[in-house]
Coordinates of C-alpha atoms in Angstrom, one line a residue:
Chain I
X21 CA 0.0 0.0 0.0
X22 CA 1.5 3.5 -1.1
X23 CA 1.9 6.1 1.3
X24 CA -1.1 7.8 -0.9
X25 CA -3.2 5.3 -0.8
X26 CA -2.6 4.9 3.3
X27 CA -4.0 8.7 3.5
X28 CA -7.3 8.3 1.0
X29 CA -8.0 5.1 3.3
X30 CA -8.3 7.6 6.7
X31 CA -9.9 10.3 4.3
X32 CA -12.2 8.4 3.8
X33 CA -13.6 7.4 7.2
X34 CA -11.8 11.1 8.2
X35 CA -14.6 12.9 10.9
X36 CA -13.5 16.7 10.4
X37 CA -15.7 17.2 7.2
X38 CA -12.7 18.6 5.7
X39 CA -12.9 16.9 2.1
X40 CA -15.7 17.9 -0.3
X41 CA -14.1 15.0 -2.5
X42 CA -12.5 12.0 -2.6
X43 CA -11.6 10.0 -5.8
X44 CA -11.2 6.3 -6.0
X45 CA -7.9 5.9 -6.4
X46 CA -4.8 8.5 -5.9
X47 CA -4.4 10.5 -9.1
X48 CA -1.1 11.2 -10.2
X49 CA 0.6 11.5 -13.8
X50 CA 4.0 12.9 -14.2
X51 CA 7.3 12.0 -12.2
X52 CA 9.7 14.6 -10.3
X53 CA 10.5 16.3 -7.3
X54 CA 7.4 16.1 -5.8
X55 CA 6.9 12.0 -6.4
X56 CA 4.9 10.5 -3.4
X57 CA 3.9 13.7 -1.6
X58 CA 0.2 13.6 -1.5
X59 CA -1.9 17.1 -2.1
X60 CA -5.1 17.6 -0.4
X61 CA -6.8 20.4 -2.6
X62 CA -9.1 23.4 -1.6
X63 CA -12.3 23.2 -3.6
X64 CA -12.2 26.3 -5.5
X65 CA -8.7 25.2 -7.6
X66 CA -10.0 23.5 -10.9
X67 CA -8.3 19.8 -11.4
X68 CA -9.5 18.8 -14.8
X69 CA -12.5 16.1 -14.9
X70 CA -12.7 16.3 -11.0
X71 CA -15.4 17.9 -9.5
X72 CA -15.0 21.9 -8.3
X73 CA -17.8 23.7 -6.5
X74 CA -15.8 26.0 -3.9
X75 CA -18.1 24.7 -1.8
X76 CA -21.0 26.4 -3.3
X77 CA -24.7 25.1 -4.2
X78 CA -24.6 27.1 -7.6
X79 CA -21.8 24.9 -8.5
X80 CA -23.0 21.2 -7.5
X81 CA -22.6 19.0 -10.5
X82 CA -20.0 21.2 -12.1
X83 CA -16.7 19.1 -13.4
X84 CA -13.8 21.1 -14.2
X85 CA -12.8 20.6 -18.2
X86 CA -9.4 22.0 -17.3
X87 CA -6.2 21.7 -14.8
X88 CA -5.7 24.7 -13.2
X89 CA -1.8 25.6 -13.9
X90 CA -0.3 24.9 -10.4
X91 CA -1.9 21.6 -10.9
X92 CA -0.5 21.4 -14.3
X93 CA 3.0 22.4 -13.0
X94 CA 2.4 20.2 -9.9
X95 CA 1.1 16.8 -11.5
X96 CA 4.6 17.3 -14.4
X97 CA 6.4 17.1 -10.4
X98 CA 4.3 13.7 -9.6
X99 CA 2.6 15.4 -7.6
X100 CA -0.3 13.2 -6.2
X101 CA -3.5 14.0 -5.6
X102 CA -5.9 12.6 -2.6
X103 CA -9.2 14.6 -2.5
X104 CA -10.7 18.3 -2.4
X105 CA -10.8 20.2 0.4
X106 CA -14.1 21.7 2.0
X107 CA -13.9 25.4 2.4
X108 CA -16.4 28.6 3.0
X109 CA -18.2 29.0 0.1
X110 CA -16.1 30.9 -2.7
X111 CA -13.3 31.6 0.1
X112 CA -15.7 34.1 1.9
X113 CA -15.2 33.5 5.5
X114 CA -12.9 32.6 8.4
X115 CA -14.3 30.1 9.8
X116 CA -15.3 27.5 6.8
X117 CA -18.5 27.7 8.7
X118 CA -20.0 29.3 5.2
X119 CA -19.6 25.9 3.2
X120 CA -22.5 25.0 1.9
X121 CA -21.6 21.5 2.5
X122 CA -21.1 22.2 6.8
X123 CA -18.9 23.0 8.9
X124 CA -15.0 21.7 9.1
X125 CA -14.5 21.2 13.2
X126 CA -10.7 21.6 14.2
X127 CA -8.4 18.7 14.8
X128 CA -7.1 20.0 17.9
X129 CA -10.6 20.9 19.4
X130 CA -13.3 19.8 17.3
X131 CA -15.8 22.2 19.0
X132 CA -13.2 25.1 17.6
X133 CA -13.6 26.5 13.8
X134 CA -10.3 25.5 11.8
X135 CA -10.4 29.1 9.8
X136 CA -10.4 29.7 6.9
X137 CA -11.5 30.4 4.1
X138 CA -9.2 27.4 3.9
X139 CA -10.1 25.3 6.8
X140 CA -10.4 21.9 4.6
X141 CA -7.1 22.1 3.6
X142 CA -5.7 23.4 6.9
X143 CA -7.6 20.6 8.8
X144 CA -6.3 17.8 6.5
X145 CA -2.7 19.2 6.7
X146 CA -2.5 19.1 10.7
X147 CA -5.1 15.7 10.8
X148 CA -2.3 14.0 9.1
X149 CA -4.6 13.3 6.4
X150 CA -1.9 14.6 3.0
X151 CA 1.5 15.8 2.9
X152 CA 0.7 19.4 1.5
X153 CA -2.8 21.1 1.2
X154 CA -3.0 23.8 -1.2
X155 CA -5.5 27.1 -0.6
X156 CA -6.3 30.2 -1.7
X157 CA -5.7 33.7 0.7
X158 CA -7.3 36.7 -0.4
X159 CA -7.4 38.5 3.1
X160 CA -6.0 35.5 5.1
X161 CA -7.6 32.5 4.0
X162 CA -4.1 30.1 3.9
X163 CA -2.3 32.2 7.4
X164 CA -5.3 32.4 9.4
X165 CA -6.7 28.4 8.8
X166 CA -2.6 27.4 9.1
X167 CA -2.5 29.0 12.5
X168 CA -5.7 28.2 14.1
X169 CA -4.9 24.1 12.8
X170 CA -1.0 24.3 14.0
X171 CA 1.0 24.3 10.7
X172 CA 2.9 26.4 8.3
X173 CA 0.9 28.3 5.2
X174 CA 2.4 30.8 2.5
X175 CA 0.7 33.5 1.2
X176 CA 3.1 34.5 -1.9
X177 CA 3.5 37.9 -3.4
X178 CA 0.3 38.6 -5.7
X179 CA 1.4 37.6 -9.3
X180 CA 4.1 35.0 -8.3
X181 CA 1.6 32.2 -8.6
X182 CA -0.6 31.7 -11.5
X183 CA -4.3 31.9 -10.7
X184 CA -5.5 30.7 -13.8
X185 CA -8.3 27.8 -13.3
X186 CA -8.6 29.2 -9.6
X187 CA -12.6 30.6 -9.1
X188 CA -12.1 33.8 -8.6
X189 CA -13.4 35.6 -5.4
X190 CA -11.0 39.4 -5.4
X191 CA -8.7 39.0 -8.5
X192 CA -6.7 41.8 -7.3
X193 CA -5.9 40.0 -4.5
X194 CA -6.3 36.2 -4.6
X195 CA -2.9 34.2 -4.2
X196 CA -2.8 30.2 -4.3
X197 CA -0.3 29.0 -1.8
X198 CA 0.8 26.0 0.1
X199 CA 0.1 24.6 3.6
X200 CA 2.3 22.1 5.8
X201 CA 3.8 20.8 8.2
X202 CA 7.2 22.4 7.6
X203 CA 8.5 25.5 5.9
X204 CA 10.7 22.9 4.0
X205 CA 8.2 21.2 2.5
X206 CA 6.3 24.8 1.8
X207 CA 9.4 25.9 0.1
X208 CA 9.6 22.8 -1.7
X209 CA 6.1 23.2 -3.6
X210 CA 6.1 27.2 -3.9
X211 CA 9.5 26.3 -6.2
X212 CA 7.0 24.5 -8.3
X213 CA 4.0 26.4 -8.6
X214 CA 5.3 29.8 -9.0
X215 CA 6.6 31.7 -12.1
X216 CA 5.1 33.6 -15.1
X217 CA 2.1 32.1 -17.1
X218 CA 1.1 33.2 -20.0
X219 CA -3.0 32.3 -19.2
X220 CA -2.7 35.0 -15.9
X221 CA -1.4 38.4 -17.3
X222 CA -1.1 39.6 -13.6
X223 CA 1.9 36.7 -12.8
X224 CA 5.7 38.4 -12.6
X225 CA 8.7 36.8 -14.0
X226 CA 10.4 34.9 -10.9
X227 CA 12.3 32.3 -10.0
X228 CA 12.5 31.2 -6.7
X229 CA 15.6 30.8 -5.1
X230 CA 16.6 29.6 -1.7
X231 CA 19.0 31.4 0.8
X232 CA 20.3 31.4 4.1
X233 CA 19.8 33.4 7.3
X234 CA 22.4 35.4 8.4
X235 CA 20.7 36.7 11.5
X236 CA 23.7 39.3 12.2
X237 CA 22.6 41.6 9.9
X238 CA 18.7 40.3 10.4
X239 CA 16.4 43.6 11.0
X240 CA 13.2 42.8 12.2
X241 CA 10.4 45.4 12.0
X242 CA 7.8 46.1 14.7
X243 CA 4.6 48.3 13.6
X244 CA 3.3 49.8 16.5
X245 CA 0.0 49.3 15.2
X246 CA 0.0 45.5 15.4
X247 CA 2.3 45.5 18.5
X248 CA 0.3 48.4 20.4
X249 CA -3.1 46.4 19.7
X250 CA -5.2 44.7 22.1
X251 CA -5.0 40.7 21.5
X252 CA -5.9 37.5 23.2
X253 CA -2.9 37.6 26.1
X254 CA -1.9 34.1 25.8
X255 CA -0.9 34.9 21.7
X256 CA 0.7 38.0 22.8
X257 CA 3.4 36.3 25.5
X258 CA 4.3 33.3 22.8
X259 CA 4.8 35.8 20.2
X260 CA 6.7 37.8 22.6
X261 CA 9.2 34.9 23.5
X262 CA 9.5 34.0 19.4
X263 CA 10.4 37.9 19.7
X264 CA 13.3 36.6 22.6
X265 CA 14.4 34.2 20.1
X266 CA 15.0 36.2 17.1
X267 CA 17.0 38.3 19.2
X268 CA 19.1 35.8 20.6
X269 CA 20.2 34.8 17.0
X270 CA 21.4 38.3 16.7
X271 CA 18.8 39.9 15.0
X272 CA 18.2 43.7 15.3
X273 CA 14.6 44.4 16.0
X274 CA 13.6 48.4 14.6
X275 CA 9.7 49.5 16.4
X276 CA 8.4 51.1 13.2
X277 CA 4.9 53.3 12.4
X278 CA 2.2 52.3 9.2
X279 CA -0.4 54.8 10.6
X280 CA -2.3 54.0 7.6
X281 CA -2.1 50.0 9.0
X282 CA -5.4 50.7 11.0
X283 CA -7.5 51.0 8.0
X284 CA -6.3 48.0 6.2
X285 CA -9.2 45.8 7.4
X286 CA -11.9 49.0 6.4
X287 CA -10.4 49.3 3.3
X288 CA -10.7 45.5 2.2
X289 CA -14.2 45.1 2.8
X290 CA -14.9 47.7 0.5
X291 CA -12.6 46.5 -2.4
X292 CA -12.9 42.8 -2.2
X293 CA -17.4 42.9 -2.2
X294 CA -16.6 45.5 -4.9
X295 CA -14.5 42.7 -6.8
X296 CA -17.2 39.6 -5.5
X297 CA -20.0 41.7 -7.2
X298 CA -18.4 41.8 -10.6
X299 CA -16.8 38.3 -10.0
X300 CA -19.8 36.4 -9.3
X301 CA -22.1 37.4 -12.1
X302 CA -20.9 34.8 -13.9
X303 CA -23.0 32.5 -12.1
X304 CA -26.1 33.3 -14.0
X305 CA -27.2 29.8 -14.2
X306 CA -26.1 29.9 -18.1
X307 CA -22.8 28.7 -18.1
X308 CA -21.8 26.4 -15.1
X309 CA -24.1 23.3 -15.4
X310 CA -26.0 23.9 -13.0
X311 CA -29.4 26.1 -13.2
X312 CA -33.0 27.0 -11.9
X313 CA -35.6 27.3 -14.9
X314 CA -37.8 31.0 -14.8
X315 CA -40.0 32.1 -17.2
X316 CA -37.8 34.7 -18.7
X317 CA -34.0 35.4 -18.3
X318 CA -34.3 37.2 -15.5
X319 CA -36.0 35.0 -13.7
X320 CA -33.0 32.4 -14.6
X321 CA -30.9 34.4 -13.2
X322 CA -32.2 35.3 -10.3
X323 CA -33.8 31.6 -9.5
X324 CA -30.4 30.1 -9.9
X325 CA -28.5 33.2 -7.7
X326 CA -30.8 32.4 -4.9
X327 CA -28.7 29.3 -4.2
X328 CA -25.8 31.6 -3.2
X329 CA -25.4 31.4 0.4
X330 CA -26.0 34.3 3.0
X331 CA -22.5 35.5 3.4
X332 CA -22.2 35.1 -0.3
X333 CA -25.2 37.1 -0.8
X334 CA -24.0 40.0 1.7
X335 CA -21.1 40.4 0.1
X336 CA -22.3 40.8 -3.6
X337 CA -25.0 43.4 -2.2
X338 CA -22.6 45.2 -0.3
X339 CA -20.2 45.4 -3.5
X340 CA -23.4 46.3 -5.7
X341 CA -23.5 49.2 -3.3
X342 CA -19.8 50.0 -3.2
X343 CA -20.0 50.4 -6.8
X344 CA -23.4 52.2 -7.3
X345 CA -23.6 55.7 -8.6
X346 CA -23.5 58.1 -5.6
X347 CA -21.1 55.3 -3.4
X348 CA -18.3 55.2 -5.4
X349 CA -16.8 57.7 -4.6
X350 CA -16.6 58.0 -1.1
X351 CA -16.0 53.9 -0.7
X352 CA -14.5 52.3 -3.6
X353 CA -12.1 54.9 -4.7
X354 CA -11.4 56.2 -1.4
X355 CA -10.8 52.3 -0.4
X356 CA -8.2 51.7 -4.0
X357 CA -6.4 55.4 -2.1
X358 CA -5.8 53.8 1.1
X359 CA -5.0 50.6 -0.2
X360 CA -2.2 52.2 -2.2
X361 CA -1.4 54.5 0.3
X362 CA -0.3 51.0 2.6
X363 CA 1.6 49.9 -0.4
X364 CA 3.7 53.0 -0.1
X365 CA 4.0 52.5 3.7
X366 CA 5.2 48.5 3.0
X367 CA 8.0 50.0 0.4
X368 CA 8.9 52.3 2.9
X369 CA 9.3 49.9 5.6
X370 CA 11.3 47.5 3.5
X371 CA 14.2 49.9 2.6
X372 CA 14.6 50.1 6.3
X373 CA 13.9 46.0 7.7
X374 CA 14.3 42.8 6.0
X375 CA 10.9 41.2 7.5
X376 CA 8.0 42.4 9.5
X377 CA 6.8 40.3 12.3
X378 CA 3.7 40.1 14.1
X379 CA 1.2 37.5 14.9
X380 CA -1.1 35.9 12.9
X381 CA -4.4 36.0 14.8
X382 CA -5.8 38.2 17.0
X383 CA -7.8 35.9 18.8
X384 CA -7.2 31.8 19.3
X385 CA -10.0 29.2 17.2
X386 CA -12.8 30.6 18.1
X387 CA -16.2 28.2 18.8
X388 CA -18.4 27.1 16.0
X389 CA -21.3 29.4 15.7
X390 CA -19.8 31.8 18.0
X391 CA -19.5 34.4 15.7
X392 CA -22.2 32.9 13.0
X393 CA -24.9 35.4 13.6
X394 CA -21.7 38.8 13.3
X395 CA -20.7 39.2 10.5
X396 CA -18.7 42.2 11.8
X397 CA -16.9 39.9 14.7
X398 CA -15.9 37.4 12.3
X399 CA -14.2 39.7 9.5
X400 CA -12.4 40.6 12.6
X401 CA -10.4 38.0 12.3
X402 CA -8.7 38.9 9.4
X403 CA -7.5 41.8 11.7
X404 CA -3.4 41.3 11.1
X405 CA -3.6 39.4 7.7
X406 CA -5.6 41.5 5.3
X407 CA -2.8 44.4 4.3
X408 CA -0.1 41.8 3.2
X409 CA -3.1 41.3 0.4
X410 CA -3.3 45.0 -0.3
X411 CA 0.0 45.4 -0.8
X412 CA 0.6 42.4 -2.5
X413 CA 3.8 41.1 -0.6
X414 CA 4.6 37.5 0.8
X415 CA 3.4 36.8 4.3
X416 CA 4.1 33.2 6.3
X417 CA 2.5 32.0 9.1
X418 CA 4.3 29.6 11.1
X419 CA 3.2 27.9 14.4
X420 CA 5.1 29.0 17.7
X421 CA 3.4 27.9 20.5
X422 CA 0.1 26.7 22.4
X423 CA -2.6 28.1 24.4
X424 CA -2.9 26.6 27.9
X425 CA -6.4 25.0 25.8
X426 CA -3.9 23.4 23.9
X427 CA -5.0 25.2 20.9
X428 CA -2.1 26.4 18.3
X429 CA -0.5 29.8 17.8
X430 CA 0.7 31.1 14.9
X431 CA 3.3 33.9 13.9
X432 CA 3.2 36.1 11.1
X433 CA 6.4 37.3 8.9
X434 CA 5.5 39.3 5.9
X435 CA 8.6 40.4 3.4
X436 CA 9.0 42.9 0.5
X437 CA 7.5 41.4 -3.1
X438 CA 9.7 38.6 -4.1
X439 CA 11.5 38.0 -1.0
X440 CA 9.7 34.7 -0.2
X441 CA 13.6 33.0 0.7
X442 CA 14.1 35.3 3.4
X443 CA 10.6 34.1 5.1
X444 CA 11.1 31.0 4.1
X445 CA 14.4 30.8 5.4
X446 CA 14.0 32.1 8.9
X447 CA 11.1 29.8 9.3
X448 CA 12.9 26.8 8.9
X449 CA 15.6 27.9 10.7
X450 CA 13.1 28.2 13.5
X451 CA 11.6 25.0 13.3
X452 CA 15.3 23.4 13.2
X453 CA 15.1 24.3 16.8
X454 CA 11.6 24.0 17.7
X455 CA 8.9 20.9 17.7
X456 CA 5.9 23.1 17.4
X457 CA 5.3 22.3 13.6
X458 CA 5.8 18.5 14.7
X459 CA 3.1 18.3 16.8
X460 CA -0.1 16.6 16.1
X461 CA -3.5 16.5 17.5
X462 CA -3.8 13.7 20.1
X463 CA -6.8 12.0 18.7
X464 CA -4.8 11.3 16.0
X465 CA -1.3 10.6 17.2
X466 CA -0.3 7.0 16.2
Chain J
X21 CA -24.9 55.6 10.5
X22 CA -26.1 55.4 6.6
X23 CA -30.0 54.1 6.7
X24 CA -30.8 50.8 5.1
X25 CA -34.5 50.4 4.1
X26 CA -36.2 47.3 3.5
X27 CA -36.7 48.8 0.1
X28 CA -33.2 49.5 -0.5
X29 CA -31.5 46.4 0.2
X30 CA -34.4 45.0 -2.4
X31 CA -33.0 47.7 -4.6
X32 CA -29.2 46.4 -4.1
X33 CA -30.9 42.8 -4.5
X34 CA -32.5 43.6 -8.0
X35 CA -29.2 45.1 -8.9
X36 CA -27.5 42.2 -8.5
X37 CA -29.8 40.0 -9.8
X38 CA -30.1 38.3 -6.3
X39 CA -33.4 36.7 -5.0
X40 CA -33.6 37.0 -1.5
X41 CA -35.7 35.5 1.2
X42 CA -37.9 37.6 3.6
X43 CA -35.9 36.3 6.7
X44 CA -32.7 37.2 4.5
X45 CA -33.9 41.1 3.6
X46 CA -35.0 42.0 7.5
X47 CA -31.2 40.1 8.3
X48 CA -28.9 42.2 5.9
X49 CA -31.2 45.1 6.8
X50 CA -29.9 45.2 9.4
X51 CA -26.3 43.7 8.6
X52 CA -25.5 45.9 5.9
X53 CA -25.8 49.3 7.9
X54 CA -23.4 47.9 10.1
X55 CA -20.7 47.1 7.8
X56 CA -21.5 50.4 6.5
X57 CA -20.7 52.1 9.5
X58 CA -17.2 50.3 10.4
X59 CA -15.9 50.9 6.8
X60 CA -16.9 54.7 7.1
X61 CA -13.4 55.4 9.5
X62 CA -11.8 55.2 5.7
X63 CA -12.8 58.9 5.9
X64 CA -10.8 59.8 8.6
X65 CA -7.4 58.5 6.6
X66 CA -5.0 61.1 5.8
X67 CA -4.0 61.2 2.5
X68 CA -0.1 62.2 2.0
X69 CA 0.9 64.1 -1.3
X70 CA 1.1 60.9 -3.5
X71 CA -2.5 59.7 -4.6
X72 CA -1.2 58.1 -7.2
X73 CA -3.1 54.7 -6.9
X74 CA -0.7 51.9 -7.4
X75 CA -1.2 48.4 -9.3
X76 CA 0.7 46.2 -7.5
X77 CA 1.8 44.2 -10.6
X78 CA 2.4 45.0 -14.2
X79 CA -0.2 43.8 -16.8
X80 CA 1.0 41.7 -19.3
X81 CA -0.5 41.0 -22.5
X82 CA -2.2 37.9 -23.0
X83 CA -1.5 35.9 -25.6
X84 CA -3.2 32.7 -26.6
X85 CA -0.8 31.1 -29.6
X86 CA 1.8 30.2 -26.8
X87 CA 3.0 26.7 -27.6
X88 CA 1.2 23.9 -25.8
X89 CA -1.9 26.5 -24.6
X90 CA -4.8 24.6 -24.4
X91 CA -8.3 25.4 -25.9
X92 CA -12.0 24.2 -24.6
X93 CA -13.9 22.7 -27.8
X94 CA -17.1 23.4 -28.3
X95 CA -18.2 20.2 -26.6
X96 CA -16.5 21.0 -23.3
X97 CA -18.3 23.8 -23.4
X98 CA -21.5 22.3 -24.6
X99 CA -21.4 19.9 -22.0
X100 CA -21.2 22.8 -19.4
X101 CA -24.7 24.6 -20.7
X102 CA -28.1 23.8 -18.8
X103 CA -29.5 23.9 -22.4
X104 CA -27.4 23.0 -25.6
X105 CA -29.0 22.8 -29.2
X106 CA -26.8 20.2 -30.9
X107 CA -28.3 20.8 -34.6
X108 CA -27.2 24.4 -34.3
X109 CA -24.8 24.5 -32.1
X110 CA -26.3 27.2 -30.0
X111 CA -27.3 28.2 -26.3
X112 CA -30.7 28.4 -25.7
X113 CA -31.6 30.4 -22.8
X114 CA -35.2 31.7 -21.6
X115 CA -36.8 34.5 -23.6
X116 CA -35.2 38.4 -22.6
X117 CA -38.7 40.0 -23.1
X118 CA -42.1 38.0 -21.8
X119 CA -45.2 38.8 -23.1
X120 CA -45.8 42.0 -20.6
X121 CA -42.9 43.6 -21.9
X122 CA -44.4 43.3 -25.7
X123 CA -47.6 45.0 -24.6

């Protein structure tokens, strides 16, 4: 029995809810650098003839007629593939509680929420159920799942990973990554997937190379605004003592100001409902299988719409008003000036630090339902992850520690555009010293 | 706060060609506002000098005759419509106008 075939055996009695699907048999095609590591992948990243529905109603039946191009570039590794991950429905969400297909309950406290948007994938990566998960973040959706389930996610810099054949939710924003145990084995499939493509005219020529810390020149930023800000105190003393250890490596730490920081989260609700509005007309009911019969178009439309989910539904409204003549203005163009206007404050920062480091979370995994019936409490939690979207630069997030709960912490290092090796780099050389990443949930520890 | 009517989240709704539930509009009635409010403090941003707004990448042109680019045939996409006429090769959808509108 293949180490693949081991993992679609416990996927397929697995308890989280994490998988949307699971295929016979292990598919895998090519041979390469990535032979025998099994991908879990999030339901809203097309793998051709396999069903995709980001775990949406308007999409049940669909079958995708073409590989996305990370799974292109990943099945030409040997990459192979064990099953689709569960997720909120069209990434809107940080909880997975959106799915249309239920919730996804945490591995380390299965009353807890796993994040998300990319809770299936997070879940599956820390339930020991594949090797690598891949997900989507668009305002957190790979950090915040990675640090509420205990393992390592990449957000890369926007454009560094092709997003063809992924269903869009904010194109200006969405980023496929990797989630895993290790920063290794992150590095290992971000090598892979990322580079220029000619079928996204947003990806950047790059080629990712590797590289060492050197923590004696190491300068460590410290905005004010994440540091100053009130969060749950058992994150703030565990990101406080990976604070201790940076230092004694010999890195400098600088305590910076991005006044504009503060707005980030404001600013993001306006742009990506904006972007959700004109994204999602698409599904009309016409050209996605699947589609509820009215007497004239309209009514097609409409009919086949209402299967959109309430967060889904919010979101497009809120957009539609964003965008509407007398709103513009004062939302959507003032949100595209603030978002630029943190850009500017990231470029800034960079001449001056190599990395910026806070946490990843504001709060630890939070209860199912807790926050189900505010919708204002749970964008919340995107708190300290959004702006690395805005500004389009890589963030990691890494875990560093437990909660007394025993729920997992994670830590956030964001880099300037391009400088994935340096995150990379000083994560691993953190987990070569700590066991945090190793650690699995005890209901499943064999 | 901004005011959110019944009628004008049914407003937003019909913009966006959404049908939404009675339990739904009296919900995001009372949602939306809400939302509203918190991303209002983008007002109170100050600007610097620079408004230049910036695209975080450069477009590229797309180009479709790169070596080994796929295509969807016509019966992928076929296959993908709720209603396909085979003889014609055409998508048949509802009629635009109803017999109301022809009046």
């Amino acid at each position: 029995m293949s180490r693949a075939d081991d993992y679609l055996a416990k996927i397929k009695v697995e308890k989280l809810n994490a998988f949307r699907f699971v295929p016979d048999e292990p598919l895998t095609i090519g041979d390469g650098e990535l032979s025998d590591v099994s991908f879990a992948v999030k339901d809203n990243i097309l793998i051709k003839d396999w069903p995709a529905g980001a775990a949406s109603k308007i999409l049940e039946g669909f079958v995708a007629p073409y590989d996305a191009t990370v799974i292109r570039r990943l099945k030409k590794a040997g990459a192979v593939f064990v099953g689709r991950t569960n997720m909120d429905e069209f990434a809107m969400g940080g909880s997975t509680e959106n799915s249309a297909y239920g919730v996804v309950k945490n591995p380390w406290g299965q009353s807890t929420v796993p994040g998300g948007s990319s809770g299936g994938s997070a879940a599956a990566v820390a339930a020991d159920l594949c090797d690598v998960a891949l997900g989507s973040d668009t305002g957190g959706s790979i950090r915040q799942p990675a640090a509420f389930c205990g393992i390592t996610g990449l957000k890369p810099t926007y454009g560094s990973v092709s997003r063809y054949g992924l269903i869009a939710l904010a194109s200006s924003l969405d980023v496929i990554g990797p989630l895993a145990r290790s920063a290794e084995e992150v590095e290992k499939v971000f090598a892979v997937i990322s580079g220029k493509d000619y079928l996204d005219q947003t990806t950047i020529d790059y080629t990712y190379a590797p590289t060492e810390i050197d923590f004696s020149t190491l300068k460590i930023g410290l905005p004010k605004e994440w540091w100053d800000l009130e969060i749950d105190p058992e994150i703030n003393t565990v990101i406080r003592t990976f604070l201790d250890w940076l230092k004694k490596k010999g890195a400098q730490t600088v305590e910076l100001s991005m006044p504009t920081l503060p707005f980030a989260l404001a600013a993001y609700y306006i742009i990506l409902p904006a972007e959700v509005s004109a994204n999602l007309s698409r599904f009309d009911g016409i050209r996605y299988q699947k589609s509820v019969i009215g007497a004239k178009l309209i009514d097609q439309y409409k009919n086949t719409r209402a299967l959109f989910g309430p967060e889904v539904k919010r979101r497009v409204l809120l957009g539609t008003f964003a965008l509407s003549v007398g709103h513009y203005d004062d939302y959507y163009e003032q949100a595209v000036k603030v978002k630029s206007q943190i850009t500017r404050e990231y470029k800034k920062v960079f001449e001056q630090v190599d990395v910026i480091l806070g946490a990843t979370t504001p709060t630890l995994p939070f209860k199912i339902g807790e926050n189900a019936q505010d919708p204002l409490a749970m964008y919340q939690s995107d708190l300290l992850t959004v702006s690395a979207n805005l500004a389009g630069v890589p963030a990691i997030s890494l875990p560093i520690g437990f909660s007394q709960s025993g729920m997992p912490i994670g830590g956030q290092i964001t880099a300037a555009h391009k400088n994935e090796n340096i995150i990379l780099a000083l994560a691993k050389a953190y987990q070569k010293e700590t066991d945090w990443h190793t650690r699995k949930p005890k209901e499943i520890d064999e | 706060m901004t005011e959110f009517s019944g009628q004008d989240v049914a407003h937003l709704a019909e913009l966006s060609r959404l049908q939404i539930s009675a339990d739904e509009l009296e919900q995001f009635s009372t949602q939306l506002p809400k939302i509203v409010e918190f991303v209002e403090q983008l007002r109170e941003v100050k600007l610097g000098d620079d408004t230049e707004n910036i695209v975080v990448v450069d477009l590229q042109a797309l180009r479709d005759d790169v070596e080994g680019t796929e295509h969807l045939s016509m019966e992928q996409l076929a296959k993908l419509a709720p209603d396909w006429d085979a003889i014609t090769n055409q998508l048949r959808v509802p009629a635009v106008f109803g017999e109301a509108d022809n009046e």
